[in-house]
Short mmCIF file of C-alpha atoms in Angstrom, two decimals:
data_model
loop_
_atom_site.label_atom_id
_atom_site.label_comp_id
_atom_site.label_asym_id
_atom_site.label_seq_id
_atom_site.Cartn_x
_atom_site.Cartn_y
_atom_site.Cartn_z
CA UNK A 141 102.25 -13.47 10.31
CA UNK A 142 99.29 -15.35 8.84
CA UNK A 143 100.07 -16.74 5.37
CA UNK A 144 98.21 -18.82 2.78
CA UNK A 145 100.16 -21.83 1.49
CA UNK A 146 99.52 -24.60 -1.01
CA UNK A 147 98.91 -28.06 0.41
CA UNK A 148 102.12 -29.23 -1.32
CA UNK A 149 104.12 -26.90 0.95
CA UNK A 150 102.67 -28.21 4.22
CA UNK A 151 105.29 -29.71 6.57
CA UNK A 152 105.57 -31.06 10.08
CA UNK A 153 106.26 -28.15 12.42
CA UNK A 154 103.85 -25.70 10.78
CA UNK A 155 101.07 -24.17 12.85
CA UNK A 156 97.66 -24.35 11.20
CA UNK A 157 95.77 -21.10 11.78
CA UNK A 158 92.84 -21.89 9.46
CA UNK A 159 92.15 -25.04 7.43
CA UNK A 160 90.48 -22.81 4.83
CA UNK A 161 87.56 -25.10 4.18
CA UNK A 162 83.86 -25.25 4.78
CA UNK A 163 83.86 -26.33 8.42
CA UNK A 164 80.38 -27.82 8.03
CA UNK A 165 81.85 -30.41 5.68
CA UNK A 166 84.82 -31.30 7.89
CA UNK A 167 83.87 -30.38 11.47
CA UNK A 168 85.99 -33.06 13.16
CA UNK A 169 89.18 -31.04 12.65
CA UNK A 170 90.60 -28.94 15.44
CA UNK A 171 90.48 -25.35 14.31
CA UNK A 172 94.11 -24.46 15.06
CA UNK A 173 96.98 -26.81 15.84
CA UNK A 174 100.67 -27.58 15.38
CA UNK A 175 101.28 -30.27 12.75
CA UNK A 176 103.19 -33.04 14.51
CA UNK A 177 102.98 -35.95 12.09
CA UNK A 178 102.51 -37.07 8.52
CA UNK A 179 99.16 -38.61 9.49
CA UNK A 180 97.77 -35.13 10.16
CA UNK A 181 98.96 -33.89 6.76
CA UNK A 182 97.38 -36.95 5.12
CA UNK A 183 94.07 -36.23 6.86
CA UNK A 184 94.07 -32.64 5.55
CA UNK A 185 94.75 -33.86 1.99
CA UNK A 186 92.09 -36.55 2.29
CA UNK A 187 89.52 -33.92 3.25
CA UNK A 188 89.95 -32.23 -0.13
CA UNK A 189 91.71 -29.16 1.27
CA UNK A 190 94.01 -27.47 -1.26
CA UNK A 191 95.30 -24.45 0.67
CA UNK A 192 95.65 -23.63 4.37
CA UNK A 193 96.59 -20.58 6.43
CA UNK A 194 99.57 -20.90 8.76
CA UNK A 195 100.80 -18.74 11.63
CA UNK A 196 104.53 -18.21 11.07
CA UNK A 197 105.04 -16.93 14.63
CA UNK A 198 103.97 -20.30 16.04
CA UNK A 199 105.51 -22.64 13.48
CA UNK A 200 107.59 -22.99 10.33
CA UNK A 201 107.37 -20.36 7.56
CA UNK A 202 107.13 -20.50 3.75
CA UNK A 203 109.01 -17.48 2.43
CA UNK A 204 107.23 -17.20 -0.93
CA UNK A 205 103.69 -17.49 0.52
CA UNK A 206 101.26 -14.56 0.43
CA UNK A 207 100.00 -12.93 3.62
CA UNK A 208 96.31 -13.14 4.51
CA UNK A 209 95.95 -9.41 3.79
CA UNK A 210 97.40 -9.85 0.31
CA UNK A 211 95.08 -12.77 -0.39
CA UNK A 212 92.00 -10.91 0.84
CA UNK A 213 92.83 -7.78 -1.16
CA UNK A 214 93.27 -9.85 -4.31
CA UNK A 215 90.04 -11.78 -3.72
CA UNK A 216 88.09 -8.57 -3.10
CA UNK A 217 89.31 -7.09 -6.37
CA UNK A 218 88.50 -10.29 -8.27
CA UNK A 219 85.01 -10.32 -6.76
CA UNK A 220 84.39 -6.74 -7.83
CA UNK A 221 85.57 -7.46 -11.38
CA UNK A 222 83.42 -10.60 -11.54
CA UNK A 223 80.15 -8.81 -10.78
CA UNK A 224 80.76 -5.32 -12.22
CA UNK A 225 78.07 -4.20 -14.63
CA UNK A 226 75.82 -7.22 -14.05
CA UNK A 227 72.16 -6.57 -13.10
CA UNK A 228 70.83 -7.10 -9.60
CA UNK A 229 67.37 -8.64 -8.97
CA UNK A 230 64.40 -6.33 -9.59
CA UNK A 231 62.23 -5.45 -6.58
CA UNK A 232 58.59 -4.40 -6.62
CA UNK A 233 58.15 -3.44 -2.96
CA UNK A 234 60.48 -1.63 -0.58
CA UNK A 235 62.12 -3.49 2.29
CA UNK A 236 59.78 -1.81 4.80
CA UNK A 237 56.70 -2.69 2.74
CA UNK A 238 57.68 -6.37 2.53
CA UNK A 239 58.98 -6.72 6.09
CA UNK A 240 55.66 -7.55 7.76
CA UNK A 241 54.81 -10.39 5.37
CA UNK A 242 58.41 -11.67 5.53
CA UNK A 243 58.26 -11.81 9.32
CA UNK A 244 55.05 -13.87 9.22
CA UNK A 245 56.51 -16.23 6.62
CA UNK A 246 59.66 -16.78 8.70
CA UNK A 247 57.57 -17.77 11.71
CA UNK A 248 55.22 -20.01 9.74
CA UNK A 249 58.00 -21.71 7.77
CA UNK A 250 60.01 -22.34 10.94
CA UNK A 251 57.00 -24.06 12.52
CA UNK A 252 56.37 -26.07 9.35
CA UNK A 253 59.93 -27.43 9.07
CA UNK A 254 59.91 -28.29 12.77
CA UNK A 255 56.69 -30.27 12.26
CA UNK A 256 58.10 -32.05 9.20
CA UNK A 257 61.23 -33.09 11.11
CA UNK A 258 59.18 -34.30 14.09
CA UNK A 259 56.91 -36.30 11.79
CA UNK A 260 59.90 -37.95 10.12
CA UNK A 261 61.34 -38.93 13.50
CA UNK A 262 58.02 -40.60 14.30
CA UNK A 263 58.13 -42.52 11.03
CA UNK A 264 55.46 -40.46 9.31
CA UNK A 265 55.63 -39.44 5.65
CA UNK A 266 56.39 -35.90 4.50
CA UNK A 267 53.11 -34.31 3.39
CA UNK A 268 53.75 -32.15 0.33
CA UNK A 269 50.32 -30.52 0.59
CA UNK A 270 51.58 -28.85 3.77
CA UNK A 271 54.93 -27.75 2.33
CA UNK A 272 54.04 -26.53 -1.16
CA UNK A 273 51.81 -23.58 -0.07
CA UNK A 274 54.72 -22.33 2.03
CA UNK A 275 57.00 -22.47 -1.02
CA UNK A 276 54.44 -20.34 -2.87
CA UNK A 277 54.39 -17.78 -0.03
CA UNK A 278 58.19 -17.63 0.12
CA UNK A 279 58.34 -17.18 -3.65
CA UNK A 280 55.85 -14.30 -3.56
CA UNK A 281 57.94 -12.56 -0.89
CA UNK A 282 61.19 -13.13 -2.81
CA UNK A 283 59.67 -11.78 -6.03
CA UNK A 284 58.59 -8.62 -4.20
CA UNK A 285 61.79 -7.96 -2.26
CA UNK A 286 64.11 -10.88 -1.48
CA UNK A 287 66.15 -8.76 0.92
CA UNK A 288 63.41 -8.64 3.55
CA UNK A 289 63.03 -12.37 4.18
CA UNK A 290 66.72 -13.14 3.64
CA UNK A 291 67.73 -10.47 6.17
CA UNK A 292 65.31 -11.82 8.77
CA UNK A 293 66.52 -15.37 8.19
CA UNK A 294 70.10 -14.40 9.06
CA UNK A 295 68.86 -14.03 12.64
CA UNK A 296 68.96 -17.51 14.21
CA UNK A 297 69.62 -18.91 17.67
CA UNK A 298 71.02 -22.29 18.65
CA UNK A 299 67.59 -23.72 19.46
CA UNK A 300 66.02 -23.05 16.06
CA UNK A 301 69.12 -23.22 13.83
CA UNK A 302 68.38 -26.58 12.17
CA UNK A 303 64.87 -25.54 11.20
CA UNK A 304 65.63 -21.98 10.11
CA UNK A 305 68.66 -23.15 8.14
CA UNK A 306 66.29 -25.23 6.01
CA UNK A 307 64.00 -22.23 5.52
CA UNK A 308 67.00 -20.08 4.57
CA UNK A 309 68.29 -22.60 2.03
CA UNK A 310 64.85 -22.87 0.46
CA UNK A 311 64.52 -19.08 0.27
CA UNK A 312 68.02 -18.60 -1.10
CA UNK A 313 67.44 -21.27 -3.74
CA UNK A 314 64.28 -19.47 -4.89
CA UNK A 315 66.12 -16.13 -5.05
CA UNK A 316 69.17 -17.67 -6.76
CA UNK A 317 67.12 -19.54 -9.41
CA UNK A 318 65.06 -16.44 -10.09
CA UNK A 319 68.17 -14.28 -10.50
CA UNK A 320 69.61 -16.57 -13.18
CA UNK A 321 66.33 -16.63 -15.12
CA UNK A 322 64.95 -20.09 -14.42
CA UNK A 323 61.26 -20.82 -15.09
CA UNK A 324 58.71 -20.73 -12.26
CA UNK A 325 58.23 -24.50 -12.11
CA UNK A 326 61.97 -25.05 -11.65
CA UNK A 327 62.11 -22.25 -9.07
CA UNK A 328 59.29 -23.91 -7.13
CA UNK A 329 60.95 -27.35 -7.17
CA UNK A 330 64.33 -25.87 -6.22
CA UNK A 331 62.72 -24.09 -3.27
CA UNK A 332 61.03 -27.33 -2.25
CA UNK A 333 64.37 -29.13 -2.44
CA UNK A 334 66.02 -26.39 -0.41
CA UNK A 335 63.51 -26.41 2.42
CA UNK A 336 63.61 -30.24 2.60
CA UNK A 337 67.33 -30.73 1.89
CA UNK A 338 68.21 -31.62 5.50
CA UNK A 339 65.24 -33.92 6.13
CA UNK A 340 67.69 -36.75 6.81
CA UNK A 341 68.98 -34.91 9.89
CA UNK A 342 65.74 -35.90 11.60
CA UNK A 343 67.36 -39.33 12.02
CA UNK A 344 70.54 -37.93 13.59
CA UNK A 345 70.58 -38.27 17.41
CA UNK A 346 70.11 -34.93 19.18
CA UNK A 347 73.35 -35.35 21.12
CA UNK A 348 75.24 -35.43 17.79
CA UNK A 349 73.15 -32.89 15.85
CA UNK A 350 73.24 -30.30 18.63
CA UNK A 351 76.62 -31.12 20.15
CA UNK A 352 78.16 -27.88 21.53
CA UNK A 353 81.60 -28.50 20.07
CA UNK A 354 83.59 -30.25 17.39
CA UNK A 355 82.38 -33.66 16.29
CA UNK A 356 84.50 -36.78 16.52
CA UNK A 357 85.18 -38.66 13.29
CA UNK A 358 82.59 -41.27 14.31
CA UNK A 359 79.98 -38.57 14.97
CA UNK A 360 80.76 -36.89 11.67
CA UNK A 361 80.23 -40.20 9.89
CA UNK A 362 76.72 -40.21 11.37
CA UNK A 363 76.11 -36.66 10.09
CA UNK A 364 77.36 -37.67 6.64
CA UNK A 365 74.50 -40.15 6.33
CA UNK A 366 71.85 -37.42 6.26
CA UNK A 367 71.80 -36.77 2.47
CA UNK A 368 71.16 -40.46 1.75
CA UNK A 369 68.67 -40.77 4.61
CA UNK A 370 66.84 -37.67 3.39
CA UNK A 371 66.74 -39.02 -0.15
CA UNK A 372 65.31 -42.33 1.05
CA UNK A 373 62.64 -40.58 3.15
CA UNK A 374 61.58 -38.21 0.38
CA UNK A 375 61.60 -41.01 -2.22
CA UNK A 376 58.57 -42.40 -0.40
CA UNK A 377 56.74 -39.07 -0.81
CA UNK A 378 54.32 -39.23 -3.72
CA UNK A 379 54.82 -36.45 -6.29
CA UNK A 380 58.10 -35.16 -4.84
CA UNK A 381 59.88 -34.86 -8.23
CA UNK A 382 63.48 -35.41 -9.28
CA UNK A 383 64.80 -31.92 -8.47
CA UNK A 384 64.12 -31.98 -4.70
CA UNK A 385 65.53 -35.51 -4.51
CA UNK A 386 68.69 -34.46 -6.37
CA UNK A 387 69.22 -31.43 -4.12
CA UNK A 388 68.68 -33.51 -0.99
CA UNK A 389 71.10 -36.24 -2.03
CA UNK A 390 73.85 -34.09 -3.57
CA UNK A 391 74.03 -30.75 -1.72
CA UNK A 392 77.30 -31.84 -0.07
CA UNK A 393 79.04 -32.86 -3.30
CA UNK A 394 81.97 -30.70 -4.45
CA UNK A 395 83.22 -30.13 -8.00
CA UNK A 396 86.70 -31.45 -7.15
CA UNK A 397 85.23 -34.76 -5.97
CA UNK A 398 85.93 -34.17 -2.27
CA UNK A 399 82.27 -34.11 -1.19
CA UNK A 400 79.81 -36.79 -0.10
CA UNK A 401 77.99 -39.16 -0.30
CA UNK A 402 79.16 -40.19 -3.79
CA UNK A 403 82.28 -38.05 -4.36
CA UNK A 404 80.81 -36.76 -7.62
CA UNK A 405 82.83 -34.18 -9.54
CA UNK A 406 82.50 -31.57 -12.26
CA UNK A 407 79.50 -31.94 -14.56
CA UNK A 408 78.43 -35.20 -12.95
CA UNK A 409 76.82 -32.87 -10.37
CA UNK A 410 73.67 -31.14 -11.62
CA UNK A 411 73.50 -27.34 -11.83
CA UNK A 412 70.82 -27.16 -9.13
CA UNK A 413 72.83 -29.38 -6.77
CA UNK A 414 75.86 -27.14 -7.33
CA UNK A 415 73.69 -24.11 -6.54
CA UNK A 416 72.36 -25.80 -3.41
CA UNK A 417 75.92 -26.53 -2.26
CA UNK A 418 76.80 -22.82 -2.48
CA UNK A 419 73.61 -21.73 -0.73
CA UNK A 420 73.92 -24.34 2.02
CA UNK A 421 77.49 -23.32 2.90
CA UNK A 422 76.75 -19.59 2.71
CA UNK A 423 73.90 -19.85 5.19
CA UNK A 424 75.82 -22.19 7.49
CA UNK A 425 78.97 -20.09 7.78
CA UNK A 426 77.05 -16.84 8.34
CA UNK A 427 75.11 -18.30 11.28
CA UNK A 428 76.17 -18.10 14.92
CA UNK A 429 76.44 -21.50 16.61
CA UNK A 430 77.40 -22.31 20.17
CA UNK A 431 80.84 -23.40 18.90
CA UNK A 432 81.20 -21.15 15.86
CA UNK A 433 80.86 -17.38 15.37
CA UNK A 434 79.14 -16.67 12.08
CA UNK A 435 80.96 -14.67 9.41
CA UNK A 436 79.63 -11.40 8.10
CA UNK A 437 77.87 -12.04 4.75
CA UNK A 438 80.52 -10.10 2.81
CA UNK A 439 83.32 -12.18 4.38
CA UNK A 440 81.38 -15.38 3.71
CA UNK A 441 81.02 -14.49 0.04
CA UNK A 442 84.76 -13.85 -0.18
CA UNK A 443 85.51 -17.27 1.35
CA UNK A 444 83.10 -19.04 -1.00
CA UNK A 445 84.68 -17.14 -3.90
CA UNK A 446 88.10 -18.33 -2.69
CA UNK A 447 86.89 -21.93 -2.35
CA UNK A 448 85.33 -21.82 -5.83
CA UNK A 449 88.78 -22.57 -7.27
CA UNK A 450 88.21 -26.14 -6.12
CA UNK A 451 84.91 -26.85 -4.37
CA UNK A 452 82.26 -24.80 -6.17
CA UNK A 453 81.40 -23.83 -9.73
CA UNK A 454 83.07 -20.38 -10.18
CA UNK A 455 80.42 -19.07 -12.58
CA UNK A 456 77.62 -20.07 -10.23
CA UNK A 457 79.42 -18.44 -7.29
CA UNK A 458 79.64 -15.21 -9.28
CA UNK A 459 75.94 -15.49 -10.13
CA UNK A 460 75.16 -16.00 -6.43
CA UNK A 461 77.12 -12.87 -5.52
CA UNK A 462 75.05 -10.93 -8.04
CA UNK A 463 71.93 -12.40 -6.47
CA UNK A 464 72.63 -11.31 -2.87
CA UNK A 465 75.05 -8.43 -3.51
CA UNK A 466 78.63 -8.00 -2.34
CA UNK A 467 77.13 -6.05 0.55
CA UNK A 468 73.82 -7.89 1.07
CA UNK A 469 70.72 -6.02 2.23
CA UNK A 470 70.90 -5.56 6.00
CA UNK A 471 74.71 -5.19 6.06
CA UNK A 472 76.11 -2.39 8.25
CA UNK A 473 78.76 -0.44 6.32
CA UNK A 474 81.22 2.36 7.01
CA UNK A 475 81.37 5.13 4.40
CA UNK A 476 84.31 7.37 3.47
CA UNK A 477 82.52 10.26 5.19
CA UNK A 478 82.74 8.39 8.49
CA UNK A 479 79.01 7.73 8.54
CA UNK A 480 77.61 4.30 9.32
CA UNK A 481 74.59 3.01 7.46
CA UNK A 482 72.69 -0.12 6.56
CA UNK A 483 72.25 -1.41 3.00
CA UNK A 484 68.56 -1.25 2.11
CA UNK A 485 68.56 -1.88 -1.66
CA UNK A 486 70.96 -3.05 -4.37
CA UNK A 487 71.63 -0.90 -7.41
CA UNK A 488 70.23 -2.32 -10.65
CA UNK A 489 73.62 -2.65 -12.35
CA UNK A 490 76.39 -1.81 -9.85
CA UNK A 491 76.59 -3.86 -6.64
CA UNK A 492 79.17 -1.45 -5.18
CA UNK A 493 76.70 1.45 -5.13
CA UNK A 494 73.63 0.31 -3.19
CA UNK A 495 71.18 2.54 -1.36
CA UNK A 496 72.24 3.12 2.25
CA UNK A 497 70.26 4.43 5.19
CA UNK A 498 72.84 6.31 7.27
CA UNK A 499 72.14 6.87 10.96
CA UNK A 500 75.42 7.15 12.90
CA UNK A 501 78.67 9.13 12.88
CA UNK A 502 81.78 7.10 13.65
CA UNK A 503 83.71 10.36 14.14
CA UNK A 504 81.50 11.82 16.87
CA UNK A 505 80.03 8.50 18.08
CA UNK A 506 76.53 9.93 17.89
CA UNK A 507 73.33 8.98 16.12
CA UNK A 508 72.27 11.06 13.15
CA UNK A 509 68.88 11.84 11.68
CA UNK A 510 68.35 8.78 9.41
CA UNK A 511 68.87 9.65 5.75
CA UNK A 512 68.85 7.55 2.57
CA UNK A 513 71.93 7.89 0.36
CA UNK A 514 72.02 6.47 -3.15
CA UNK A 515 75.71 5.74 -3.73
CA UNK A 516 75.14 5.60 -7.50
CA UNK A 517 74.31 9.32 -7.55
CA UNK A 518 76.82 12.21 -7.40
CA UNK A 519 77.37 14.60 -4.52
CA UNK A 520 74.45 16.98 -4.17
CA UNK A 521 72.02 14.52 -5.73
CA UNK A 522 71.66 12.08 -2.86
CA UNK A 523 75.05 10.38 -3.25
CA UNK A 524 78.70 11.40 -3.21
CA UNK A 525 79.98 8.83 -0.74
CA UNK A 526 81.63 5.40 -0.95
CA UNK A 527 81.69 2.17 1.08
CA UNK A 528 84.99 1.59 2.89
CA UNK A 529 84.10 -1.74 4.51
CA UNK A 530 81.38 -3.61 6.32
CA UNK A 531 81.17 -3.37 10.10
CA UNK A 532 80.01 -5.71 12.87
CA UNK A 533 76.76 -4.32 14.34
CA UNK A 534 77.74 -5.46 17.85
CA UNK A 535 80.91 -3.36 17.66
CA UNK A 536 78.76 -0.22 17.50
CA UNK A 537 75.75 -1.49 19.44
CA UNK A 538 73.53 -0.92 16.40
CA UNK A 539 70.61 -3.11 15.36
CA UNK A 540 70.37 -2.61 11.57
CA UNK A 541 66.75 -3.80 11.45
CA UNK A 542 65.69 -0.80 13.53
CA UNK A 543 66.55 1.44 10.61
CA UNK A 544 65.04 -0.61 7.79
#
């Protein structure tokens, strides 16, 4: 059985099933292993990990610990309670209407970030006059329908991950800041900080940055230099502003002091840096890498919510969930009726009742005539169904974008 235990209960002879941490912050750990010495326990504690999941069939048990199913059920209920009745972002264009522009922006922004990183490697300065118009374009798309660009940006491959991750973080920061009511100047600067937050990775050797496996501790130390390197590079950029510099330097800090480079904690970390930390991890853990299968967005939100007890600001995590939705746009879901559909729009005040475009029957394993269901409406008025869970598109051989 898989159980969640407190770090104080960890003993030699336990089998670690999941270190229950943001793997992008501590990638040198083996994913699963038998604890054989006190030095391994000390390394887990040193990494700022407060709870782990153990496999009791492969190692020692803790009788009072909760099972993974119990933990997940509790977290899901807490998430629902945290966002119930809170408004979702307003949209002015449908997903389909915004999709064409979003696709162009994704391509242009990807090329821009790639150019910026190449210029930095060659010792050239970052040219804000090239970046700022792209931030304006991303903002316009987000204000119209954030779901379109954010859905497209979830599609990455190993060759363009570093660049598209930066575009995703910039876009998510714009959407996040907008959803909590920040002014347009702050939104612009936060987006700029997001798209440039990993500039320091331009100085990381390719064999470390793109290594197809876990990093050694020495390699991870090289990776950990990128916030400071990025800050130093951008500090030489005229007119950059304090917000992008703060986001670049502090997006790996954690509220419990376990982050880097300065081990800041609590309110010594700015609100925008805390927001960037959430956004950065969310995009990283939902992406497929050659050594890591990305989580479904709903699962990623649940993990970030779980980690918010220690690593993230809980109120900001809740605000982020309201921003993207418990079932983000583009998520494939199974309904109580047995129909499969894709989330196309969040409800204004209830994130559990989005609009769904259904297109498949899980009972007969056949495609259906696509139909839009508004889960906030009763049976006979376009609704009358309920989400059971999200589903992996590859399990059903369905490409959600085809139906959006």
